């Protein structure tokens, strides 16, 4: 478990894995518990049966040893019949079964001991085994001891008899151990099989139950990949009706997602409508302003031409009216162009000779800004790209006008054209003071200007680079800027460019 940046614990396992673990772990615990309980119960049951038999064996031992003349130890059964030191006599009592252990202990010393063999013979106990018998509590309660060797676990009872003698009687637990071992083996095999079968069934059920969630997630992913930020968006993606059953949890998610998509679609449509209205308003207003502005300019020019007839200050005022009306006309034209580009108005599509366009525009800049040094860096062959020649000319003219108005006289500006991988790369590089750092991220936004008060007085509106961006984007291209004091580079990339073959000069 890790933590997300917002502090909420995050599990690295998938929901599927967690569900499977939550199912399998308790199952293993239950199976284990059942196994332990059943083994313990069986063991206790079998031991109590042995204890019952042991009680009978003790009864036989005690009654046998209380008979008068009980002294000789039981024959070891080695064939000589002379009763050589071996098991106690009560091992020979009628009814004692194979494996019955008998011993007599006097003063902490095992005087006789033995185990009944399969043919009724008495098998000797080792001194270590006798040591175990000597240490038994003499409270006539059955205890379990491991006698080692071939004998294994024994149930034993030490009961006091005559003359301080202690009679030890025991029965083997090996059949109990075998039964317990068999049960454990069976439980392990059956438990493992049950576990595997249950886990497989759980995997299938979980996978089946979560499949609709995958489909809902896939729908959400597809929607998240749609470009919703601008333009007209058709949001057709929806969760399928089969995955929107409100009776299931996944269905509730699907229903909620569909409802959210309905809302988003509605909001996007409303946004698009209001954007269209604003754009239409700007386009209409700009269009309507063109005629009165042209009239103002016309009348002002008329007055200006009548040098003699008007007083000097009126003539000066008229010149100002004319120049401001001219500036306003340009602004209106720029606004109209932006509104039309926003509305996706088709641009002219023809093969533009970018090399010639660069040469022409730089020549114009040379005339307009003789204080600057204008340099050209062009490839040998003419570069052609599809586009609108008028608008592309305006793009370059705006960039060069910026060099003229935002860098001091004497600055060198280089216009470079290249073709790289099917893209025409047009760069305007100047050695001026650079774009202020605060302005750089917003430089392509509308009405973004450096020193606002100074720019405005210098006739700047802050629409030049916005137009560059809009025109280049409408051509499917890209524009970017890198600027630092002493070097500002505007780079424009236009797609589908080719280099025309140069006719061999002969
Ligand atoms: N080559 C440049 N060197 C330094 N600053 C620049 C350069 N080009 C643009 N800028 C800065 O970017 C701002 C925005 O340029 P943009 O062309 O959009 O507007 P403008 O030149 O101020 O006005 P307009 O072009 O509409 O007359 C400028 O005001 C200027 O501060
Ligand atoms: Mg400009």
Short mmCIF file of C-alpha atoms and ligand atoms in Angstrom, two decimals:
data_model
loop_
_atom_site.label_atom_id
_atom_site.label_comp_id
_atom_site.label_asym_id
_atom_site.label_seq_id
_atom_site.Cartn_x
_atom_site.Cartn_y
_atom_site.Cartn_z
CA UNK A 1 0.00 0.00 0.00
CA UNK A 2 1.49 3.36 -1.04
CA UNK A 3 0.13 6.89 -0.65
CA UNK A 4 -0.98 9.24 -3.37
CA UNK A 5 0.33 12.80 -3.32
CA UNK A 6 -2.97 13.89 -1.74
CA UNK A 7 -2.37 11.46 1.15
CA UNK A 8 -5.09 8.94 0.22
CA UNK A 9 -3.80 5.36 0.53
CA UNK A 10 -3.45 3.67 -2.83
CA UNK A 11 -3.43 -0.06 -3.42
CA UNK A 12 -1.13 -1.23 -6.17
CA UNK A 13 -3.18 -4.38 -6.79
CA UNK A 14 -6.02 -4.46 -9.27
CA UNK A 15 -9.60 -4.89 -8.09
CA UNK A 16 -9.60 -8.38 -9.64
CA UNK A 17 -6.58 -9.46 -7.58
CA UNK A 18 -7.98 -7.97 -4.40
CA UNK A 19 -11.33 -9.73 -4.86
CA UNK A 20 -9.55 -13.02 -5.54
CA UNK A 21 -7.34 -12.62 -2.46
CA UNK A 22 -10.39 -11.68 -0.36
CA UNK A 23 -12.07 -14.91 -1.50
CA UNK A 24 -9.14 -17.32 -1.37
CA UNK A 25 -7.53 -16.27 1.93
CA UNK A 26 -10.64 -16.91 4.12
CA UNK A 27 -11.22 -20.15 2.20
CA UNK A 28 -7.68 -21.32 3.02
CA UNK A 29 -8.22 -20.32 6.66
CA UNK A 30 -11.53 -22.22 6.87
CA UNK A 31 -10.08 -25.30 5.18
CA UNK A 32 -7.09 -25.19 7.53
CA UNK A 33 -9.34 -24.82 10.58
CA UNK A 34 -11.59 -27.69 9.49
CA UNK A 35 -8.49 -29.84 8.92
CA UNK A 36 -7.00 -29.08 12.33
CA UNK A 37 -10.30 -29.62 14.17
CA UNK A 38 -11.08 -32.90 12.39
CA UNK A 39 -7.57 -34.27 12.94
CA UNK A 40 -7.66 -33.30 16.63
CA UNK A 41 -11.12 -34.83 17.08
CA UNK A 42 -10.14 -38.07 15.33
CA UNK A 43 -6.95 -38.32 17.35
CA UNK A 44 -8.81 -37.75 20.63
CA UNK A 45 -11.44 -40.34 19.66
CA UNK A 46 -8.85 -42.97 18.74
CA UNK A 47 -6.78 -42.29 21.85
CA UNK A 48 -9.87 -42.66 24.04
CA UNK A 49 -10.55 -46.04 22.36
CA UNK A 50 -6.97 -47.08 23.12
CA UNK A 51 -7.49 -45.88 26.70
CA UNK A 52 -10.55 -48.12 26.99
CA UNK A 53 -8.55 -51.09 25.77
CA UNK A 54 -5.74 -50.07 28.09
CA UNK A 55 -8.11 -50.16 31.05
CA UNK A 56 -8.99 -53.75 30.15
CA UNK A 57 -5.32 -54.64 29.76
CA UNK A 58 -4.52 -53.16 33.19
CA UNK A 59 -7.36 -55.13 34.71
CA UNK A 60 -5.89 -58.31 33.24
CA UNK A 61 -2.38 -57.37 34.41
CA UNK A 62 -3.48 -56.56 37.93
CA UNK A 63 -5.64 -59.64 38.38
CA UNK A 64 -2.87 -61.82 36.97
CA UNK A 65 -0.18 -60.39 39.17
CA UNK A 66 -2.34 -60.59 42.29
CA UNK A 67 -2.64 -64.37 41.87
CA UNK A 68 -0.64 -66.35 44.37
CA UNK A 69 2.57 -67.72 42.92
CA UNK A 70 2.94 -64.98 40.37
CA UNK A 71 6.63 -64.51 40.23
CA UNK A 72 8.21 -65.88 37.18
CA UNK A 73 8.58 -63.47 34.42
CA UNK A 74 6.93 -64.26 31.15
CA UNK A 75 8.86 -66.46 28.85
CA UNK A 76 10.75 -64.55 26.25
CA UNK A 77 9.56 -67.10 23.79
CA UNK A 78 13.05 -67.88 22.59
CA UNK A 79 12.21 -71.55 22.68
CA UNK A 80 14.08 -72.71 25.78
CA UNK A 81 10.98 -72.30 27.95
CA UNK A 82 13.04 -71.54 31.04
CA UNK A 83 11.55 -68.13 31.69
CA UNK A 84 14.71 -66.16 31.15
CA UNK A 85 14.57 -62.53 32.30
CA UNK A 86 12.14 -60.81 29.99
CA UNK A 87 8.69 -59.36 30.32
CA UNK A 88 6.67 -59.51 33.50
CA UNK A 89 4.46 -62.50 33.96
CA UNK A 90 1.21 -60.59 33.53
CA UNK A 91 2.06 -60.17 29.84
CA UNK A 92 1.13 -63.81 29.54
CA UNK A 93 -2.35 -63.21 30.99
CA UNK A 94 -5.17 -64.39 28.77
CA UNK A 95 -6.45 -61.75 26.42
CA UNK A 96 -3.32 -59.56 26.26
CA UNK A 97 -2.94 -58.49 22.64
CA UNK A 98 0.02 -58.03 20.35
CA UNK A 99 2.04 -54.88 21.14
CA UNK A 100 0.95 -54.81 24.81
CA UNK A 101 3.75 -53.45 26.93
CA UNK A 102 4.33 -54.65 30.46
CA UNK A 103 6.90 -53.71 33.06
CA UNK A 104 7.41 -53.82 36.79
CA UNK A 105 9.28 -51.07 38.55
CA UNK A 106 10.60 -51.43 42.06
CA UNK A 107 12.32 -48.53 43.78
CA UNK A 108 12.87 -46.71 40.53
CA UNK A 109 14.44 -49.74 38.87
CA UNK A 110 12.81 -51.58 36.05
CA UNK A 111 12.93 -55.19 37.16
CA UNK A 112 11.06 -56.72 34.24
CA UNK A 113 9.86 -55.25 30.95
CA UNK A 114 8.75 -56.44 27.53
CA UNK A 115 6.35 -56.07 24.65
CA UNK A 116 4.18 -58.88 23.32
CA UNK A 117 5.21 -59.86 19.81
CA UNK A 118 2.99 -61.14 17.02
CA UNK A 119 3.55 -64.79 17.96
CA UNK A 120 3.02 -64.22 21.66
CA UNK A 121 6.73 -63.90 22.38
CA UNK A 122 8.10 -61.10 24.59
CA UNK A 123 10.36 -58.54 22.97
CA UNK A 124 12.98 -56.88 25.12
CA UNK A 125 13.01 -53.12 25.83
CA UNK A 126 16.19 -51.13 25.64
CA UNK A 127 17.51 -49.43 28.76
CA UNK A 128 16.51 -46.03 27.29
CA UNK A 129 12.94 -47.29 26.90
CA UNK A 130 13.02 -48.70 30.42
CA UNK A 131 14.20 -45.26 31.58
CA UNK A 132 11.05 -43.73 30.12
CA UNK A 133 8.89 -46.26 32.01
CA UNK A 134 10.68 -45.60 35.30
CA UNK A 135 9.89 -41.88 35.05
CA UNK A 136 6.12 -42.35 34.62
CA UNK A 137 3.82 -40.77 37.21
CA UNK A 138 2.22 -43.48 39.32
CA UNK A 139 -1.22 -41.88 39.49
CA UNK A 140 -2.90 -44.55 37.31
CA UNK A 141 -3.70 -41.90 34.66
CA UNK A 142 -2.90 -42.79 31.03
CA UNK A 143 -0.07 -40.76 29.44
CA UNK A 144 1.47 -40.76 25.97
CA UNK A 145 5.21 -41.32 25.62
CA UNK A 146 7.47 -41.78 22.63
CA UNK A 147 9.46 -44.94 23.20
CA UNK A 148 11.47 -44.48 20.00
CA UNK A 149 12.80 -47.30 17.84
CA UNK A 150 10.17 -49.60 16.32
CA UNK A 151 7.68 -48.95 19.11
CA UNK A 152 6.90 -45.25 18.57
CA UNK A 153 4.19 -43.58 20.66
CA UNK A 154 2.63 -45.60 23.50
CA UNK A 155 -0.27 -44.99 25.82
CA UNK A 156 1.03 -46.00 29.27
CA UNK A 157 -0.35 -46.35 32.78
CA UNK A 158 1.76 -46.91 35.89
CA UNK A 159 -0.29 -48.35 38.76
CA UNK A 160 1.04 -49.20 42.22
CA UNK A 161 0.76 -52.89 43.23
CA UNK A 162 1.89 -54.95 46.19
CA UNK A 163 5.13 -54.40 48.05
CA UNK A 164 5.93 -51.02 46.50
CA UNK A 165 5.93 -52.59 43.11
CA UNK A 166 4.64 -50.48 40.21
CA UNK A 167 2.98 -52.23 37.28
CA UNK A 168 3.36 -50.46 33.94
CA UNK A 169 0.97 -51.43 31.17
CA UNK A 170 0.89 -49.85 27.72
CA UNK A 171 -0.69 -50.12 24.31
CA UNK A 172 0.78 -48.85 21.03
CA UNK A 173 -0.56 -45.75 19.30
CA UNK A 174 0.85 -46.63 15.88
CA UNK A 175 -2.56 -47.50 14.39
CA UNK A 176 -3.85 -44.14 15.72
CA UNK A 177 -0.93 -42.34 14.11
CA UNK A 178 -1.52 -44.18 10.82
CA UNK A 179 -5.20 -43.22 10.82
CA UNK A 180 -4.35 -39.57 11.57
CA UNK A 181 -1.68 -39.56 8.85
CA UNK A 182 -4.16 -40.97 6.33
CA UNK A 183 -6.73 -38.32 7.28
CA UNK A 184 -4.16 -35.52 6.93
CA UNK A 185 -3.12 -36.81 3.49
CA UNK A 186 -6.71 -37.06 2.30
CA UNK A 187 -7.56 -33.63 3.69
CA UNK A 188 -4.52 -32.05 2.04
CA UNK A 189 -5.30 -33.53 -1.39
CA UNK A 190 -9.03 -32.82 -1.24
CA UNK A 191 -8.43 -29.34 0.25
CA UNK A 192 -5.94 -28.40 -2.47
CA UNK A 193 -8.25 -29.64 -5.22
CA UNK A 194 -11.17 -27.74 -3.67
CA UNK A 195 -9.03 -24.62 -3.35
CA UNK A 196 -7.89 -24.74 -6.98
CA UNK A 197 -11.44 -25.38 -8.20
CA UNK A 198 -12.85 -22.56 -6.04
CA UNK A 199 -10.12 -20.13 -7.13
CA UNK A 200 -10.74 -20.95 -10.81
CA UNK A 201 -14.47 -20.46 -10.34
CA UNK A 202 -13.81 -17.16 -8.52
CA UNK A 203 -11.53 -15.93 -11.33
CA UNK A 204 -14.23 -16.71 -13.91
CA UNK A 205 -16.99 -15.07 -11.87
CA UNK A 206 -14.90 -11.96 -11.07
CA UNK A 207 -13.81 -11.61 -14.68
CA UNK A 208 -17.38 -11.94 -15.87
CA UNK A 209 -18.68 -9.50 -13.26
CA UNK A 210 -16.04 -6.88 -14.04
CA UNK A 211 -16.21 -7.09 -17.82
CA UNK A 212 -18.92 -4.39 -18.01
CA UNK A 213 -16.64 -2.17 -15.90
CA UNK A 214 -13.91 -2.60 -18.54
CA UNK A 215 -16.36 -1.50 -21.23
CA UNK A 216 -17.43 1.54 -19.17
CA UNK A 217 -13.75 2.41 -18.58
CA UNK A 218 -13.05 2.03 -22.31
CA UNK A 219 -15.88 4.46 -23.10
CA UNK A 220 -14.55 6.96 -20.56
CA UNK A 221 -11.04 6.60 -22.02
CA UNK A 222 -12.28 7.20 -25.56
CA UNK A 223 -14.10 10.35 -24.41
CA UNK A 224 -11.04 11.57 -22.51
CA UNK A 225 -9.02 11.33 -25.72
CA UNK A 226 -11.41 13.56 -27.68
CA UNK A 227 -10.27 17.14 -28.22
CA UNK A 228 -12.98 18.96 -26.26
CA UNK A 229 -11.21 22.25 -25.66
CA UNK A 230 -12.30 24.11 -28.75
CA UNK A 231 -14.34 23.97 -31.90
CA UNK A 232 -17.49 22.04 -32.59
CA UNK A 233 -17.43 18.74 -30.72
CA UNK A 234 -19.70 15.82 -31.49
CA UNK A 235 -19.80 13.68 -28.39
CA UNK A 236 -21.34 10.46 -29.70
CA UNK A 237 -19.61 8.10 -27.26
CA UNK A 238 -21.98 6.54 -24.71
CA UNK A 239 -21.96 3.49 -22.46
CA UNK A 240 -24.03 0.75 -24.17
CA UNK A 241 -27.54 0.21 -22.73
CA UNK A 242 -26.58 -3.30 -21.57
CA UNK A 243 -24.08 -1.75 -19.14
CA UNK A 244 -26.42 0.85 -17.65
CA UNK A 245 -28.69 -1.35 -15.55
CA UNK A 246 -29.20 0.69 -12.35
CA UNK A 247 -29.74 -2.58 -10.46
CA UNK A 248 -26.00 -3.32 -10.61
CA UNK A 249 -23.11 -1.25 -9.28
CA UNK A 250 -21.39 -1.18 -12.66
CA UNK A 251 -24.68 -0.23 -14.29
CA UNK A 252 -24.93 2.73 -11.90
CA UNK A 253 -21.46 3.87 -12.97
CA UNK A 254 -22.47 3.46 -16.63
CA UNK A 255 -25.70 5.44 -16.09
CA UNK A 256 -23.85 8.19 -14.23
CA UNK A 257 -21.22 8.38 -16.99
CA UNK A 258 -23.89 8.63 -19.70
CA UNK A 259 -25.67 11.37 -17.75
CA UNK A 260 -22.39 13.22 -17.34
CA UNK A 261 -21.67 12.90 -21.06
CA UNK A 262 -25.13 14.31 -21.81
CA UNK A 263 -24.33 17.32 -19.62
CA UNK A 264 -20.88 17.75 -21.15
CA UNK A 265 -22.32 17.55 -24.64
CA UNK A 266 -24.93 20.16 -23.72
CA UNK A 267 -22.31 22.49 -22.23
CA UNK A 268 -20.02 22.08 -25.22
CA UNK A 269 -22.87 22.86 -27.58
CA UNK A 270 -23.74 25.96 -25.50
CA UNK A 271 -20.09 27.04 -25.49
CA UNK A 272 -19.82 26.53 -29.23
CA UNK A 273 -23.01 28.52 -29.79
CA UNK A 274 -21.85 31.43 -27.66
CA UNK A 275 -18.41 31.37 -29.33
CA UNK A 276 -20.07 31.41 -32.73
CA UNK A 277 -22.25 34.32 -31.67
CA UNK A 278 -19.26 36.34 -30.43
CA UNK A 279 -17.31 35.53 -33.57
CA UNK A 280 -20.24 36.47 -35.75
CA UNK A 281 -20.67 39.69 -33.80
CA UNK A 282 -16.98 40.61 -34.23
CA UNK A 283 -17.10 39.74 -37.92
CA UNK A 284 -20.31 41.73 -38.46
CA UNK A 285 -19.06 44.70 -36.42
CA UNK A 286 -15.72 44.73 -38.27
CA UNK A 287 -17.47 44.46 -41.59
CA UNK A 288 -19.90 47.25 -40.73
CA UNK A 289 -17.05 49.49 -39.55
CA UNK A 290 -15.15 49.22 -42.82
CA UNK A 291 -17.45 51.57 -44.78
CA UNK A 292 -17.70 54.45 -42.27
CA UNK A 293 -13.94 54.23 -41.70
CA UNK A 294 -13.32 54.44 -45.42
CA UNK A 295 -15.60 57.52 -45.54
CA UNK A 296 -13.75 59.18 -42.66
CA UNK A 297 -10.44 58.56 -44.39
CA UNK A 298 -11.82 59.86 -47.65
CA UNK A 299 -13.17 63.07 -46.15
CA UNK A 300 -10.00 63.66 -44.13
CA UNK A 301 -7.91 63.20 -47.25
CA UNK A 302 -10.17 65.60 -49.12
CA UNK A 303 -9.66 68.27 -46.47
CA UNK A 304 -5.92 67.63 -46.33
CA UNK A 305 -5.58 68.19 -50.04
CA UNK A 306 -7.12 71.61 -49.80
CA UNK A 307 -3.93 73.03 -48.27
CA UNK A 308 -4.72 76.67 -48.78
CA UNK A 309 -8.38 76.62 -47.84
CA UNK A 310 -8.03 75.28 -44.26
CA UNK A 311 -6.13 76.77 -41.34
CA UNK A 312 -2.92 74.98 -40.39
CA UNK A 313 -4.23 73.53 -37.12
CA UNK A 314 -7.34 72.18 -38.86
CA UNK A 315 -5.06 70.60 -41.50
CA UNK A 316 -2.97 69.02 -38.71
CA UNK A 317 -6.12 67.70 -37.02
CA UNK A 318 -7.34 66.24 -40.30
CA UNK A 319 -4.00 64.49 -40.86
CA UNK A 320 -4.30 62.95 -37.40
CA UNK A 321 -7.90 61.92 -38.14
CA UNK A 322 -6.74 60.32 -41.38
CA UNK A 323 -3.82 58.42 -39.81
CA UNK A 324 -5.91 57.19 -36.88
CA UNK A 325 -8.70 56.15 -39.27
CA UNK A 326 -6.10 54.24 -41.28
CA UNK A 327 -4.86 52.51 -38.14
CA UNK A 328 -8.40 51.69 -37.15
CA UNK A 329 -9.12 50.24 -40.59
CA UNK A 330 -6.10 47.97 -40.23
CA UNK A 331 -7.27 46.88 -36.82
CA UNK A 332 -10.76 46.18 -38.15
CA UNK A 333 -9.29 44.17 -41.04
CA UNK A 334 -7.20 42.14 -38.58
CA UNK A 335 -10.22 41.47 -36.35
CA UNK A 336 -12.25 40.44 -39.38
CA UNK A 337 -9.48 38.11 -40.53
CA UNK A 338 -9.21 36.50 -37.08
CA UNK A 339 -12.98 36.08 -36.85
CA UNK A 340 -13.02 34.42 -40.28
CA UNK A 341 -10.10 32.12 -39.41
CA UNK A 342 -11.83 31.17 -36.15
CA UNK A 343 -14.97 30.34 -38.07
CA UNK A 344 -12.87 27.95 -40.16
CA UNK A 345 -13.36 29.97 -43.31
CA UNK A 346 -11.55 28.20 -46.15
CA UNK A 347 -8.23 29.70 -47.15
CA UNK A 348 -7.10 29.83 -50.74
CA UNK A 349 -5.22 26.65 -51.62
CA UNK A 350 -2.55 27.07 -54.24
CA UNK A 351 1.07 26.19 -54.72
CA UNK A 352 2.96 29.07 -53.10
CA UNK A 353 6.58 29.76 -54.01
CA UNK A 354 7.82 30.46 -50.49
CA UNK A 355 11.28 31.50 -51.72
CA UNK A 356 9.82 34.26 -53.89
CA UNK A 357 7.46 35.24 -51.08
CA UNK A 358 10.38 35.59 -48.66
CA UNK A 359 12.42 37.61 -51.13
CA UNK A 360 9.50 40.01 -51.78
CA UNK A 361 8.57 40.46 -48.11
CA UNK A 362 12.16 41.02 -46.97
CA UNK A 363 12.60 43.60 -49.77
CA UNK A 364 9.50 45.40 -48.47
CA UNK A 365 10.95 45.33 -44.94
CA UNK A 366 14.20 46.70 -46.30
CA UNK A 367 12.39 49.67 -47.73
CA UNK A 368 10.24 50.19 -44.65
CA UNK A 369 13.11 49.77 -42.18
CA UNK A 370 16.33 51.00 -43.75
CA UNK A 371 17.93 51.33 -40.29
CA UNK A 372 18.03 47.54 -39.85
CA UNK A 373 20.22 45.01 -41.62
CA UNK A 374 18.08 42.46 -43.48
CA UNK A 375 19.69 39.17 -44.46
CA UNK A 376 18.41 36.21 -46.45
CA UNK A 377 19.35 32.56 -46.06
CA UNK A 378 17.60 30.56 -48.79
CA UNK A 379 18.10 27.12 -50.32
CA UNK A 380 19.22 26.86 -53.95
CA UNK A 381 15.96 25.47 -55.21
CA UNK A 382 12.65 27.29 -54.79
CA UNK A 383 10.55 25.93 -51.92
CA UNK A 384 6.91 25.23 -52.73
CA UNK A 385 4.10 24.63 -50.28
CA UNK A 386 0.31 24.61 -50.63
CA UNK A 387 -1.39 27.59 -49.01
CA UNK A 388 -2.90 31.04 -49.27
CA UNK A 389 -0.23 33.38 -50.68
CA UNK A 390 -1.85 36.56 -49.32
CA UNK A 391 -2.14 35.20 -45.78
CA UNK A 392 1.36 33.67 -45.81
CA UNK A 393 2.74 36.99 -46.96
CA UNK A 394 0.96 38.62 -44.05
CA UNK A 395 2.53 36.11 -41.63
CA UNK A 396 6.07 36.95 -42.69
CA UNK A 397 5.27 40.68 -42.94
CA UNK A 398 4.01 40.64 -39.33
CA UNK A 399 7.19 38.94 -38.10
CA UNK A 400 9.42 41.38 -39.97
CA UNK A 401 7.28 44.34 -38.78
CA UNK A 402 7.90 43.15 -35.22
CA UNK A 403 11.66 43.21 -35.81
CA UNK A 404 11.26 46.74 -37.15
CA UNK A 405 9.18 48.01 -34.27
CA UNK A 406 10.55 46.02 -31.31
CA UNK A 407 14.32 46.07 -31.99
CA UNK A 408 16.55 49.14 -32.23
CA UNK A 409 18.04 50.45 -35.46
CA UNK A 410 21.17 48.60 -36.51
CA UNK A 411 19.78 45.20 -35.48
CA UNK A 412 20.40 42.40 -37.95
CA UNK A 413 17.44 40.21 -38.93
CA UNK A 414 17.96 37.00 -40.87
CA UNK A 415 15.12 35.26 -42.69
CA UNK A 416 15.93 31.59 -43.27
CA UNK A 417 14.03 29.03 -45.33
CA UNK A 418 14.67 25.28 -45.42
CA UNK A 419 12.84 22.06 -46.27
CA UNK A 420 13.08 19.34 -43.62
CA UNK A 421 11.24 16.04 -43.95
CA UNK A 422 8.45 17.46 -46.07
CA UNK A 423 8.04 20.57 -43.91
CA UNK A 424 8.98 24.08 -44.97
CA UNK A 425 10.83 25.64 -42.03
CA UNK A 426 10.76 29.43 -42.10
CA UNK A 427 12.73 31.28 -39.43
CA UNK A 428 13.03 34.97 -38.60
CA UNK A 429 16.06 35.50 -36.36
CA UNK A 430 16.95 38.87 -34.91
CA UNK A 431 19.65 40.10 -32.56
CA UNK A 432 17.37 42.50 -30.69
CA UNK A 433 16.68 42.75 -26.95
CA UNK A 434 14.31 39.75 -26.97
CA UNK A 435 10.73 39.29 -25.78
CA UNK A 436 10.21 40.07 -22.07
CA UNK A 437 10.15 36.80 -20.10
CA UNK A 438 6.70 37.52 -18.61
CA UNK A 439 5.23 37.99 -22.09
CA UNK A 440 6.86 34.96 -23.74
CA UNK A 441 4.21 32.33 -22.81
CA UNK A 442 1.38 34.61 -23.99
CA UNK A 443 3.01 36.16 -27.02
CA UNK A 444 0.63 34.46 -29.51
CA UNK A 445 -2.49 35.50 -27.60
CA UNK A 446 -4.70 38.30 -28.85
CA UNK A 447 -3.83 41.80 -27.67
CA UNK A 448 -0.68 40.54 -25.92
CA UNK A 449 1.90 43.34 -26.01
CA UNK A 450 5.18 44.09 -24.37
CA UNK A 451 5.19 47.54 -22.83
CA UNK A 452 1.49 48.29 -23.28
CA UNK A 453 1.59 52.05 -22.93
CA UNK A 454 4.62 52.47 -25.18
CA UNK A 455 3.36 49.96 -27.73
CA UNK A 456 0.00 51.62 -27.97
CA UNK A 457 1.56 54.99 -28.63
CA UNK A 458 3.77 53.32 -31.24
CA UNK A 459 0.66 52.08 -33.02
CA UNK A 460 0.87 48.51 -31.72
CA UNK A 461 -2.29 46.49 -31.10
CA UNK A 462 -0.92 43.09 -30.11
CA UNK A 463 -2.74 41.22 -32.87
CA UNK A 464 0.24 40.63 -35.19
CA UNK A 465 1.45 37.34 -33.67
CA UNK A 466 -2.13 36.20 -32.99
CA UNK A 467 -2.72 36.43 -36.74
CA UNK A 468 0.56 34.59 -37.43
CA UNK A 469 -0.58 31.78 -35.14
CA UNK A 470 -4.11 31.59 -36.56
CA UNK A 471 -2.94 31.58 -40.21
CA UNK A 472 -0.20 29.00 -39.64
CA UNK A 473 -2.60 26.75 -37.71
CA UNK A 474 -5.19 27.08 -40.47
CA UNK A 475 -2.48 25.79 -42.84
CA UNK A 476 -1.93 22.78 -40.59
CA UNK A 477 1.44 24.14 -39.49
CA UNK A 478 3.10 25.13 -36.23
CA UNK A 479 4.74 28.28 -34.92
CA UNK A 480 7.06 28.65 -31.96
CA UNK A 481 9.37 31.22 -30.48
CA UNK A 482 12.67 31.05 -28.62
CA UNK A 483 13.87 34.34 -27.23
CA UNK A 484 16.69 35.61 -25.09
CA UNK A 485 18.41 38.98 -25.05
CA UNK A 486 20.43 39.20 -28.27
CA UNK A 487 18.63 36.41 -30.11
CA UNK A 488 14.96 35.95 -30.89
CA UNK A 489 13.92 33.15 -33.25
CA UNK A 490 10.41 32.69 -34.64
CA UNK A 491 10.08 29.30 -36.35
CA UNK A 492 7.18 28.43 -38.63
CA UNK A 493 6.64 24.95 -40.04
CA UNK A 494 4.32 24.42 -43.00
CA UNK A 495 3.42 20.90 -44.17
CA UNK A 496 3.68 19.25 -47.61
CA UNK A 497 6.61 21.38 -48.78
CA UNK A 498 8.73 20.41 -51.76
CA UNK A 499 11.86 21.76 -53.34
CA UNK A 500 11.34 22.44 -57.03
CA UNK A 501 13.96 20.96 -59.32
CA UNK A 502 16.44 23.63 -60.40
CA UNK A 503 16.65 23.91 -64.16
CA UNK A 504 20.22 23.19 -65.22
CA UNK A 505 21.82 26.47 -66.34
CA UNK A 506 23.27 26.09 -69.78
N1 LIG B 1 11.18 40.33 -32.60
C1 LIG B 1 10.74 40.77 -31.40
N2 LIG B 1 11.60 41.26 -30.49
C2 LIG B 1 11.17 41.67 -29.28
N3 LIG B 1 9.89 41.66 -28.87
C3 LIG B 1 8.98 41.17 -29.74
C4 LIG B 1 9.35 40.71 -31.04
N4 LIG B 1 8.23 40.27 -31.67
C5 LIG B 1 7.20 40.48 -30.81
N5 LIG B 1 7.66 41.03 -29.66
C6 LIG B 1 6.84 41.36 -28.47
O1 LIG B 1 5.63 40.65 -28.60
C7 LIG B 1 4.50 41.51 -28.48
C8 LIG B 1 3.37 41.03 -29.34
O2 LIG B 1 3.68 41.13 -30.70
P1 LIG B 1 2.53 41.30 -31.73
O3 LIG B 1 3.12 41.34 -33.11
O4 LIG B 1 1.49 40.29 -31.48
O5 LIG B 1 1.91 42.69 -31.33
P2 LIG B 1 2.47 44.10 -31.61
O6 LIG B 1 3.65 44.03 -32.52
O7 LIG B 1 2.71 44.71 -30.28
O8 LIG B 1 1.24 44.80 -32.31
P3 LIG B 1 0.77 44.64 -33.87
O9 LIG B 1 1.68 43.61 -34.46
O10 LIG B 1 -0.62 44.14 -33.74
O11 LIG B 1 0.90 45.93 -34.43
C9 LIG B 1 5.04 42.84 -28.90
O12 LIG B 1 4.30 43.90 -28.30
C10 LIG B 1 6.48 42.81 -28.39
O13 LIG B 1 6.55 43.21 -27.05
MG1 LIG B 2 3.55 43.08 -34.35
#
